[in-house]
Coordinates of C-alpha atoms in Angstrom, one line a residue:
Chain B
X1 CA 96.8 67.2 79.4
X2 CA 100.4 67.8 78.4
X3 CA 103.7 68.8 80.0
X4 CA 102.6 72.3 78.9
X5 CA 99.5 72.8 80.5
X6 CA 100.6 71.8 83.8
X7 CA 103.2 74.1 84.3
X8 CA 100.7 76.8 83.2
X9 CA 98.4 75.8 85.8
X10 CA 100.6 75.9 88.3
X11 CA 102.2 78.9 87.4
X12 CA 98.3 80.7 87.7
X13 CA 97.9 79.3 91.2
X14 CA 101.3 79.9 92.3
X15 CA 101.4 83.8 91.0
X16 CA 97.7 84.5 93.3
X17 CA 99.3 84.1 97.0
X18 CA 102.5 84.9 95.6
X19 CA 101.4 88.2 94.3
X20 CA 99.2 88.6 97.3
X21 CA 102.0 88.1 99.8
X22 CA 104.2 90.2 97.7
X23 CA 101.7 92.9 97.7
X24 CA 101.4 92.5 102.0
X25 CA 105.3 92.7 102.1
X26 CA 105.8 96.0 100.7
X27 CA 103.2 97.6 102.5
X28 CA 104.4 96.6 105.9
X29 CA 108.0 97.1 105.0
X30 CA 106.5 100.5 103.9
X31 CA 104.8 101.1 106.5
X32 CA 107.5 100.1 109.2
X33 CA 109.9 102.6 107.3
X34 CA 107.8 105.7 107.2
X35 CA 106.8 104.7 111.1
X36 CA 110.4 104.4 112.0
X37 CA 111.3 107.5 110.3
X38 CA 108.6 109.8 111.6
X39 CA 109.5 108.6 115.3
X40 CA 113.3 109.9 115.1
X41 CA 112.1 113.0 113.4
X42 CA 109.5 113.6 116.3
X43 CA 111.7 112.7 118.8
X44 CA 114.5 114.4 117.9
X45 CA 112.6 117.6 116.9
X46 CA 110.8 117.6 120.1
X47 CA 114.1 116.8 122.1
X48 CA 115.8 119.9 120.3
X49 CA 112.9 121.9 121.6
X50 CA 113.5 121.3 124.9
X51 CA 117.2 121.4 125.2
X52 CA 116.6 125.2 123.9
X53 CA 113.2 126.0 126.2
X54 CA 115.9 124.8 129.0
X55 CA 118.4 127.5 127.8
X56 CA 116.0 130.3 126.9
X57 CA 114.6 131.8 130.2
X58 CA 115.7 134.6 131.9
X59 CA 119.4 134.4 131.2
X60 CA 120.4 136.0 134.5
X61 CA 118.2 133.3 136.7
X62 CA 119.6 130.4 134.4
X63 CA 121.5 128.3 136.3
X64 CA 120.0 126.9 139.4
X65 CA 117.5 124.1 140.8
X66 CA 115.5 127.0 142.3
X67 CA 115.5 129.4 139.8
X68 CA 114.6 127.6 137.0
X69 CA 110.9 125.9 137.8
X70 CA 110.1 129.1 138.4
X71 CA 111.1 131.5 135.7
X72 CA 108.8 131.7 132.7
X73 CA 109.5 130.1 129.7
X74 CA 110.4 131.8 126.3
X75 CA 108.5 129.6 124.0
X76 CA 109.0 131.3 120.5
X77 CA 112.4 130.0 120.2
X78 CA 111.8 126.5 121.1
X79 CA 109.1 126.3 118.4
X80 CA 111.3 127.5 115.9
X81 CA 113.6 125.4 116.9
X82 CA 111.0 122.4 116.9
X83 CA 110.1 123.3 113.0
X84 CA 113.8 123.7 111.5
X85 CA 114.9 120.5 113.9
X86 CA 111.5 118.4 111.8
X87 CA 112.1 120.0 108.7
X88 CA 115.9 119.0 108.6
X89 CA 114.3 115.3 108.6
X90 CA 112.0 115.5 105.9
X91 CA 114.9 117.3 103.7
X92 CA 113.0 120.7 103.4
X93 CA 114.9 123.8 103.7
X94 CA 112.9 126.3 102.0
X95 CA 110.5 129.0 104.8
X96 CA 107.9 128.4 102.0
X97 CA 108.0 124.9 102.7
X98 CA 108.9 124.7 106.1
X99 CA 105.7 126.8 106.6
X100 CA 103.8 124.0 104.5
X101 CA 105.4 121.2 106.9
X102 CA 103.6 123.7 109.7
X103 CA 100.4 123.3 108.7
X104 CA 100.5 119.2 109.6
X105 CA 101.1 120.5 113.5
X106 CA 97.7 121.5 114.4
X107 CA 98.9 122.1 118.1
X108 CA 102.0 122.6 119.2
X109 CA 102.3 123.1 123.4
X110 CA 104.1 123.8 126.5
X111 CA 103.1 122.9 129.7
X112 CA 104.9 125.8 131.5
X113 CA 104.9 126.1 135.8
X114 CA 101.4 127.6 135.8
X115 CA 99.6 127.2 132.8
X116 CA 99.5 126.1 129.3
X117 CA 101.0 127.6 126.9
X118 CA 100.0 126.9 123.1
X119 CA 100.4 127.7 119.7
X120 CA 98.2 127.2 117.1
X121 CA 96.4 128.7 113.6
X122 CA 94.2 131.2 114.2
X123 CA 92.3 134.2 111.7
X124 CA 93.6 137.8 112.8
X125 CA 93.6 141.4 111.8
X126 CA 96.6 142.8 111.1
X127 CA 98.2 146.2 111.4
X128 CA 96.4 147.1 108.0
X129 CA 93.4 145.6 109.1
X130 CA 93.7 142.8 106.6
X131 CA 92.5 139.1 108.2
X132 CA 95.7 137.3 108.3
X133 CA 95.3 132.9 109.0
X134 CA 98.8 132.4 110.8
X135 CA 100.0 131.0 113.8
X136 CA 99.7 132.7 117.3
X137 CA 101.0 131.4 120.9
X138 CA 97.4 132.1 122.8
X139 CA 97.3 133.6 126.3
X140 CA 98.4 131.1 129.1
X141 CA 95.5 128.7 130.4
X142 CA 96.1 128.3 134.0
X143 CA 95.1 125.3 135.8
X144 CA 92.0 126.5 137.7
X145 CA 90.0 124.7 139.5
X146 CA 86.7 125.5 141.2
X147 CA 86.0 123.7 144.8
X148 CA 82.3 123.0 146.5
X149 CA 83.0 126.3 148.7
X150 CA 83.4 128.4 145.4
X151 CA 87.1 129.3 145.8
X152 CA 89.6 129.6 142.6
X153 CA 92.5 127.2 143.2
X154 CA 95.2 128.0 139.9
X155 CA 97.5 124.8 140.2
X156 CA 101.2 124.6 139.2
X157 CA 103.5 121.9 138.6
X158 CA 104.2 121.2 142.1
X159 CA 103.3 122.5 145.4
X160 CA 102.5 126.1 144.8
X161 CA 99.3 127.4 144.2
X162 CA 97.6 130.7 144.3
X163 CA 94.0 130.9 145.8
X164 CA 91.1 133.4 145.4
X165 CA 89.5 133.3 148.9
X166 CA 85.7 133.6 148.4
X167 CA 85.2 135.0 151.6
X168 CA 87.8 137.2 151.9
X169 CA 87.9 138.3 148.2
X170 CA 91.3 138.2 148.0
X171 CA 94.1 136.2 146.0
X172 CA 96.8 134.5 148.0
X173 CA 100.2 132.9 146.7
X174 CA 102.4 130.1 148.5
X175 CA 103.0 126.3 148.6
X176 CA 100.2 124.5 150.0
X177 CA 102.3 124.2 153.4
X178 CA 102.6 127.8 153.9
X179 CA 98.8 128.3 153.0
X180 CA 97.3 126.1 155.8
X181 CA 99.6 127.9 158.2
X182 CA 98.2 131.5 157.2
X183 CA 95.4 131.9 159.7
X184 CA 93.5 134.1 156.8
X185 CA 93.3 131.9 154.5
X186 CA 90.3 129.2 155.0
X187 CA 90.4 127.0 152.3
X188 CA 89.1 123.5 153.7
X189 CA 90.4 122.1 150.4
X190 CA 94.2 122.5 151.1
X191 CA 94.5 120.7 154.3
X192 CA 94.6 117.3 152.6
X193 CA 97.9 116.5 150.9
X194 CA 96.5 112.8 148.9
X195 CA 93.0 114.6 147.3
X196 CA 95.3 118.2 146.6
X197 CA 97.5 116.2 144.4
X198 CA 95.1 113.7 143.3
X199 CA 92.6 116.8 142.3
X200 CA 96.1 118.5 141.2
X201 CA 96.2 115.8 138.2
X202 CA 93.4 115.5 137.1
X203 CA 92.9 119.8 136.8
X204 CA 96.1 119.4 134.6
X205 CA 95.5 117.2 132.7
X206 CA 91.7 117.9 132.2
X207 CA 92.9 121.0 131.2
X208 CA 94.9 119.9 128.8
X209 CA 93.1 117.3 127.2
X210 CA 90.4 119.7 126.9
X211 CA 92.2 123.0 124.8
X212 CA 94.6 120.1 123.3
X213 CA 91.1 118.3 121.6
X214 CA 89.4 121.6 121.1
X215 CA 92.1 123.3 118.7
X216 CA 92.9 120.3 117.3
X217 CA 89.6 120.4 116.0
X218 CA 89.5 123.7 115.2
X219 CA 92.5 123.2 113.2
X220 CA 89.7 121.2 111.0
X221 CA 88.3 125.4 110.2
X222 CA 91.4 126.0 108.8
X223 CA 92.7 123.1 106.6
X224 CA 90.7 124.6 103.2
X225 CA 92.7 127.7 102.9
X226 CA 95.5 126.1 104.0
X227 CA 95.8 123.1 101.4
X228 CA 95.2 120.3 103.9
X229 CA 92.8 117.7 103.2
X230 CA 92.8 115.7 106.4
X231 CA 90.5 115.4 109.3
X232 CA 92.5 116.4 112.6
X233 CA 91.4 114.8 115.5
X234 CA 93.2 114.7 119.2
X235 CA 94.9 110.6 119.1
X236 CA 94.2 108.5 121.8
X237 CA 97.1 109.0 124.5
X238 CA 97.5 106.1 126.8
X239 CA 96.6 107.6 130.3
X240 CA 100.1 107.3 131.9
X241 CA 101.3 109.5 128.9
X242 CA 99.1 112.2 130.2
X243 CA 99.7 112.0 134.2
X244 CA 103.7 112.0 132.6
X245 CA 103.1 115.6 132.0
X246 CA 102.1 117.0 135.3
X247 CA 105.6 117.1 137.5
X248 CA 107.5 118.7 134.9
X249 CA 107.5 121.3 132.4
X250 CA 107.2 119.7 128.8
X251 CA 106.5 119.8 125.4
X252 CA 103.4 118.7 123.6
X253 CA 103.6 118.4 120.0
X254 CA 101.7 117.4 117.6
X255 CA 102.1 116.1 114.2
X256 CA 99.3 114.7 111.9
X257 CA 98.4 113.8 108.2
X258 CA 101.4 114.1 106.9
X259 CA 101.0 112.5 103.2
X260 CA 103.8 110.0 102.9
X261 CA 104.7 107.4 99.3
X262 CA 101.9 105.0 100.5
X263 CA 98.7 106.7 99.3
X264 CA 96.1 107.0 101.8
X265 CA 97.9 106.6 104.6
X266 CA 98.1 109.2 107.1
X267 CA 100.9 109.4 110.1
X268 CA 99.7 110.7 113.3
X269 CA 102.7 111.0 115.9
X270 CA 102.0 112.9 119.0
X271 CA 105.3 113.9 121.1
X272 CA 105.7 114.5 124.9
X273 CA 108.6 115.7 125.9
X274 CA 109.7 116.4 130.0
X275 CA 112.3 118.8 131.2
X276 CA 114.6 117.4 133.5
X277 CA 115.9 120.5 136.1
X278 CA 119.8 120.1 136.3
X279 CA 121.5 118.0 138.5
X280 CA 123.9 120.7 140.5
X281 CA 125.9 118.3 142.6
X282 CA 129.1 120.1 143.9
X283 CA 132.5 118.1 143.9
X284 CA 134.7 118.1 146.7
X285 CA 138.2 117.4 146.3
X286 CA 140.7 117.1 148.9
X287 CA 143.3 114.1 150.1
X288 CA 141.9 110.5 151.0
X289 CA 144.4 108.6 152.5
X290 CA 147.3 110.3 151.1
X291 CA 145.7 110.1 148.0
X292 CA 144.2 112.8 145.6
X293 CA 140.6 112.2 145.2
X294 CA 137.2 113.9 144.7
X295 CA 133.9 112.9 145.0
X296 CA 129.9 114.3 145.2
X297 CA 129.2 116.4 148.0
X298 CA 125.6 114.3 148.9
X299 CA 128.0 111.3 149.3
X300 CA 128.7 112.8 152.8
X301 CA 132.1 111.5 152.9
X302 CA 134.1 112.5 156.2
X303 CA 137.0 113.9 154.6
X304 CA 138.2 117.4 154.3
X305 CA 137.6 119.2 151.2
X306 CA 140.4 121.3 150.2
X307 CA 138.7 122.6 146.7
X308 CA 135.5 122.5 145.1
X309 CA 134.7 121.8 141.4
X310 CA 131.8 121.9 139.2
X311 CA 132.3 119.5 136.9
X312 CA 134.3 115.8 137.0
X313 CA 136.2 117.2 134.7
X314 CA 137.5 120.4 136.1
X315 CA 138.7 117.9 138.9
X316 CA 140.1 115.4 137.0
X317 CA 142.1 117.9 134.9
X318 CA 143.7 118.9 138.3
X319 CA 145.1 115.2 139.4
X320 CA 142.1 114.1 141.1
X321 CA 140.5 110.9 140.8
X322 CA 137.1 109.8 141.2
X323 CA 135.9 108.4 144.6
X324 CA 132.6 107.1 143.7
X325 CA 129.6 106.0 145.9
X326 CA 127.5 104.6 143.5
X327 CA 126.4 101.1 143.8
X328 CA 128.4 100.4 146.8
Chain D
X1 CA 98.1 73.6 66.6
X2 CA 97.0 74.4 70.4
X3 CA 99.6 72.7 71.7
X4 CA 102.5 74.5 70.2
X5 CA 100.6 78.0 71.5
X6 CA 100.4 76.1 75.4
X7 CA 104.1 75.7 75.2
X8 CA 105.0 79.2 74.0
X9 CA 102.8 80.6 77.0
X10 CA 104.2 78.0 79.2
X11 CA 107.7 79.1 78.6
X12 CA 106.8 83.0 78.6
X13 CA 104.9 82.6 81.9
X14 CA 108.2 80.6 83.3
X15 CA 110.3 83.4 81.8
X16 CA 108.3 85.9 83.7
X17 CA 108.5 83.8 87.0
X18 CA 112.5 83.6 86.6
X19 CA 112.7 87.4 86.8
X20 CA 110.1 88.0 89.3
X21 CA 111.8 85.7 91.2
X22 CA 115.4 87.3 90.4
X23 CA 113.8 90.8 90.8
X24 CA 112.4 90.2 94.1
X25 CA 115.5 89.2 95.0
X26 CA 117.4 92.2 94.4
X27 CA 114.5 94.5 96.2
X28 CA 115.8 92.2 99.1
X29 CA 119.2 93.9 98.8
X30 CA 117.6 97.4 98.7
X31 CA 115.6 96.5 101.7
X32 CA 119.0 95.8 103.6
X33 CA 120.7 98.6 102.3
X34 CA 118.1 101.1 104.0
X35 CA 118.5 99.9 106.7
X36 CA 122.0 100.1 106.6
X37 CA 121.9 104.0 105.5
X38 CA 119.5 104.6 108.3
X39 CA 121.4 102.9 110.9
X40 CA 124.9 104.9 109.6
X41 CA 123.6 108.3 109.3
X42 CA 121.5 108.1 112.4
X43 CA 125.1 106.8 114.7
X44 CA 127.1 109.6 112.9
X45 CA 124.4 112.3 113.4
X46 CA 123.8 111.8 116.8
X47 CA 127.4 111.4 117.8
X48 CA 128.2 114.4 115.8
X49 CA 125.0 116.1 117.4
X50 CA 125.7 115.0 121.4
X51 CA 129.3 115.5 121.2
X52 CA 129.5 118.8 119.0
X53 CA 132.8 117.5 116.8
X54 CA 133.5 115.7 114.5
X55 CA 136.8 114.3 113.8
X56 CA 138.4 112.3 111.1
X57 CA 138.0 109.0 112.0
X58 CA 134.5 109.4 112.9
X59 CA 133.5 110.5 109.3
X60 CA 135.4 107.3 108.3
X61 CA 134.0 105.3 110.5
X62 CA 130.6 106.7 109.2
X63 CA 131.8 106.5 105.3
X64 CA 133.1 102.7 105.5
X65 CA 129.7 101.8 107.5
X66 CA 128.0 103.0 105.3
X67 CA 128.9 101.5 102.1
X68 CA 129.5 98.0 104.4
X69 CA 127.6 95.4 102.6
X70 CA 126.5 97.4 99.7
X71 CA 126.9 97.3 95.9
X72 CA 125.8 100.5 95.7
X73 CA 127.8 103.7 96.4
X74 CA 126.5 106.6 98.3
X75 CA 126.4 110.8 97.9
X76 CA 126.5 112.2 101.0
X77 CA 126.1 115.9 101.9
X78 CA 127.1 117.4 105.1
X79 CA 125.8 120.7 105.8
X80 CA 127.0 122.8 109.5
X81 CA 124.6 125.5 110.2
X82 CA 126.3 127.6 112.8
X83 CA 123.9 130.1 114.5
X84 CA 125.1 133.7 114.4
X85 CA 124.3 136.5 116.5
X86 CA 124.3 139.8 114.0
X87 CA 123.2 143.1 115.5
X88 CA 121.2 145.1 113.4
X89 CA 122.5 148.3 112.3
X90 CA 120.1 150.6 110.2
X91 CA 123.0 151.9 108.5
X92 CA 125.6 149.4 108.0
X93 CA 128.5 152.0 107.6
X94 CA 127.5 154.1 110.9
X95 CA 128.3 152.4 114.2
X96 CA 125.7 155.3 115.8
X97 CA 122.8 153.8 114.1
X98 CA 122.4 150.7 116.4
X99 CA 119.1 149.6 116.8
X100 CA 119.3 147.7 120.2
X101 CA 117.9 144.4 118.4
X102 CA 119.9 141.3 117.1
X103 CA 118.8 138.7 114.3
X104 CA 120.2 135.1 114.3
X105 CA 121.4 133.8 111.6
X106 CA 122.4 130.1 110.8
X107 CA 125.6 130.1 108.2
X108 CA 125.9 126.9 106.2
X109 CA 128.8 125.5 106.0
X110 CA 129.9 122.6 103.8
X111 CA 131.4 119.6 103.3
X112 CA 134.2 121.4 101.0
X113 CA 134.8 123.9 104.2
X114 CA 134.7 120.7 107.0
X115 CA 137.0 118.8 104.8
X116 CA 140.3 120.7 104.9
X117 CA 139.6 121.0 108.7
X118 CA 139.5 117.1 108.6
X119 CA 141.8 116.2 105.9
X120 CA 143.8 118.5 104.7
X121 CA 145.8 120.4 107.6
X122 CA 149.1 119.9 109.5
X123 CA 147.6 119.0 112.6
X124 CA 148.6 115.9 113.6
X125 CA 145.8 113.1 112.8
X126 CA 144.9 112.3 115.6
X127 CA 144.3 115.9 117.2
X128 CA 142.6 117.2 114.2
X129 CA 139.0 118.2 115.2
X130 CA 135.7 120.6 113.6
X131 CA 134.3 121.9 116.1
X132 CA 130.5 122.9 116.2
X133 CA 128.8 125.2 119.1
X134 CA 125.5 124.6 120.8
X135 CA 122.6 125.9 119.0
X136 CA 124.1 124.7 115.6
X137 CA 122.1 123.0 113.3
X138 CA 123.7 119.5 112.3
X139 CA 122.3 117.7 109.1
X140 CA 123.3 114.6 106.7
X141 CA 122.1 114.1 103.5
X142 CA 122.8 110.8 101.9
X143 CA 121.3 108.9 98.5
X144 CA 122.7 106.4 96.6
X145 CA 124.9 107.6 93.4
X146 CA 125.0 104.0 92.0
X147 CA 121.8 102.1 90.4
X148 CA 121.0 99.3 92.4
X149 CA 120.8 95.9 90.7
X150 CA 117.1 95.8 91.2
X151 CA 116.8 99.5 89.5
X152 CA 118.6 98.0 86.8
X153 CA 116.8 94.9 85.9
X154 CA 113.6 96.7 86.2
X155 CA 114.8 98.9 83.7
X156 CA 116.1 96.5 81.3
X157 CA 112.8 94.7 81.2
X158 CA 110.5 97.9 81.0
X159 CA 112.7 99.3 78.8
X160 CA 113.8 102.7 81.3
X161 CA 110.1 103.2 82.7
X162 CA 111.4 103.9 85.8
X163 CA 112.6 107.0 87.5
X164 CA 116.0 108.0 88.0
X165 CA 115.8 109.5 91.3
X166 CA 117.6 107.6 93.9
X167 CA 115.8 104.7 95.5
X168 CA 117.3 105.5 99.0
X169 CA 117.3 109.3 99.9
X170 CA 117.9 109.6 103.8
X171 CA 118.0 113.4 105.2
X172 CA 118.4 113.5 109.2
X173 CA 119.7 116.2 111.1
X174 CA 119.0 118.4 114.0
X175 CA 120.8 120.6 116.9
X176 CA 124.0 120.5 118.6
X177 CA 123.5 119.4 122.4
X178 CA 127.3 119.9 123.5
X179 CA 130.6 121.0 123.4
X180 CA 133.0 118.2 124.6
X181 CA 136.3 119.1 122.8
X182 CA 138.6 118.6 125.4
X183 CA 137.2 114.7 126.0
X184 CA 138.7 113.9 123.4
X185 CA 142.4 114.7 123.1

């Protein structure tokens, strides 16, 4: 053998892992890229949802820890808001192709105080009569739940519930407190606080698994007419996620089969999303030592008070300075 | 005359190793430079996003970042979509014909509108500030302008098979979440 046909032999075996790891590299570079991506794009839609489902109830009863659980949730806006907030991330601008991008969210939810509110493709008549494939928010689902004596209990986010007493044949509304105090109302269920909220959880989330796997599937009806050739199925959700969703009013969205520059690959990305009520802190001003100062009212500093503020910096822009209890 | 032929294909095959090797190389750079442009435009969108301004030195900030490290040099588009309330009127020229309803509308505005906010006024540097509401829509477009070393060679050696859309394209983008003018000052 000459010089010659060693280095061609070597070149051959070199090239095979070469090639091979070369090929590897790309995909997961690829593949880390298009995952990376997708996750800012969900999270940031999704967080864009919210911040407007925060702003959009009843204007009037906006502001307010008490108001606010309570009020219903306008959740038109926040899915619009949702699609133009995802579609800004994959660069399409067009309604024609926004409303393509649509058809990869098979589900797109909101756990509201007292039910489930979704939206998803469904066949309809229209005002001409003509069957019209389109997207539709469906009637709440409430969380009901049936107990061993037969009565309805339709659970909410947190302590309030409304009952249908089978005995009485009547429907009741409270916290579960006030219930067990009403001498009418004889619901052996209520009186324990650890199964209520135990059973509390798992009704939600029951719920929601249940409606969330079912028109996800159903989505599956649908995908011929709308140019989608992907098989939508409900992604395993690490249990924590779920139990995440029952204190708080969030967002479920979901986001599958998108075709991205790998062939054959498919992203699934669900997105949960929790509210957080506002934090409404009043701030007390007044003089500390001779000093200017202000600080938060659930401090419970002795001083006087000689103004209030809403904001640190309303208070600051008046020559106070913070007196701050944190971590002290 | 075999062994004249193994040397030829001996010195092709080495040939063909010296650009793969050269290539691969260069697809390094390209690797880094995503992640460079993802890193910028993400920092400059959120802050732009969560704050709800943008002033001058933050879009330099973002430019110089972003061409940091790179041979390349970038487009970038920045598009403003401020949200407008318009009430509907079924006859535009007749205040009477009110209809009770509003649409909202989102505006673009450009980079050739931001600019003489930013740049070209007699505001003093330091105070001068574009201001965007809550409920605008935010979003950054950037691609490279400038062939990348790798796009290059590739096309040298296949002779322009390749494409000549840009190897990075980055879009990200989304709401405003605040109003903070007067932090900054």
């Amino acid at each position: 053998m000459k010089l010659a046909h060693y280095i061609i032999l070597f070149v051959i075996i070199y090239s095979f892992p070469l090639l091979f790891t070369e090929y590897r590299y790309q995909y997961a570079k690829q593949t880390m890229q298009e995952n990376h991506k997708h996750e800012v794009s969900m999270t940031t839609a999704t967080h864009d949802a919210i911040n407007i489902l925060r702003t959009n109830v009843k204007t009037e009863l906006e502001n307010g820890y008490e108001s606010y659980k309570i009020n219903p949730v306008n959740p038109q806006p926040a899915f619009e808001t949702f699609m133009k907030s995802l579609s800004l991330q994959y660069g399409v601008e067009l309604d024609y192709s926004m409303n393509r991008l649509a058809r990869y969210v098979p589900v797109f939810g909101i756990v509201d105080y007292d039910g489930l509110l979704l939206n998803v493709y469904k066949e309809y008549k229209d005002d001409r009569g003509d069957k019209v494939l389109d997207r539709v928010w469906l009637p709440k689902i409430p969380f009901s739940y049936l107990d061993n004596e037969g009565n309805i209990i339709n659970f909410t986010i947190d302590e309030e519930v409304e009952v249908y007493d089978v005995e009485l044949g009547e429907w009741f509304e409270g916290t579960r407190e006030e219930l067990i105090k009403d001498p009418e109302v004889t619901i052996s269920f209520l009186e324990d606080k650890e199964t209520f909220h135990n059973v509390r959880r798992t009704t939600i989330v029951n719920t929601l698994q249940e409606h969330l796997a079912y028109y996800i599937n159903e989505h599956n009806v649908y995908t011929k007419s709308l140019d989608v050739t992907y098989k939508f199925m409900l992604p395993y959700i690490p249990k924590e996620d779920w139990y995440n969703t029952v204190d708080d009013i969030s967002i479920l969205a979901f986001f599958q089969g998108y075709p991205s520059i790998l062939e054959n690959v498919f992203y699934q990305q669900y997105a949960f999303v929790g509210t957080r009520l506002q934090f409404n802190d009043r701030i007390l001003a007044g003089d500390v030592n001779g000093q200017k100062k202000f600080w938060f009212e659930s401090c419970g500093y002795p001083y006087t008070a000689k103004e209030i503020y809403s904001s640190k910096k309303d208070a600051a822009a008046k020559g106070y300075s913070e007196l701050s209890c944190l971590n002290n | 005359m075999p062994n004249a032929v193994a040397k030829i294909f001996a010195i092709i095959l080495m040939v063909v190793l010296f650009y793969f090797s050269t290539y691969q190389n260069y697809k390094k750079e390209e690797d880094l430079a995503y992640i460079n442009t993802s890193n910028a435009v993400t920092k400059f969108v959120d802050n732009v996003r969560l704050k709800g301004f943008i002033t001058p030195s933050m879009y330099e900030d973002f430019v110089n970042s972003l061409h940091t490290g790179n041979q390349v040099l970038f487009n970038i588009e920045i598009e403003h979509e401020k949200k407008q309330y318009t009430p509907v009127y079924s006859d535009p020229a007749n205040p009477n014909s009110f209809t009770g309803e509003y649409k909202v509308q989102y505006t673009g505005i450009y980079w050739d509108q931001i600019k003489k906010t930013l740049f070209e006024s007699n505001v003093p540097y330091d105070k001068r500030m574009y201001k965007l509401e809550n409920g605008d829509f935010f979003n950054v477009y950037v691609e490279n302008k400038t062939k990348f070393k790798s796009t290059m060679l590739f096309d040298f050696l296949s002779g322009g098979a390749g494409t000549d859309g840009p190897v990075i394209a980055f879009p990200y983008g989304g709401m405003v979440q605040n109003q903070d003018w007067n932090d900054k000052q």
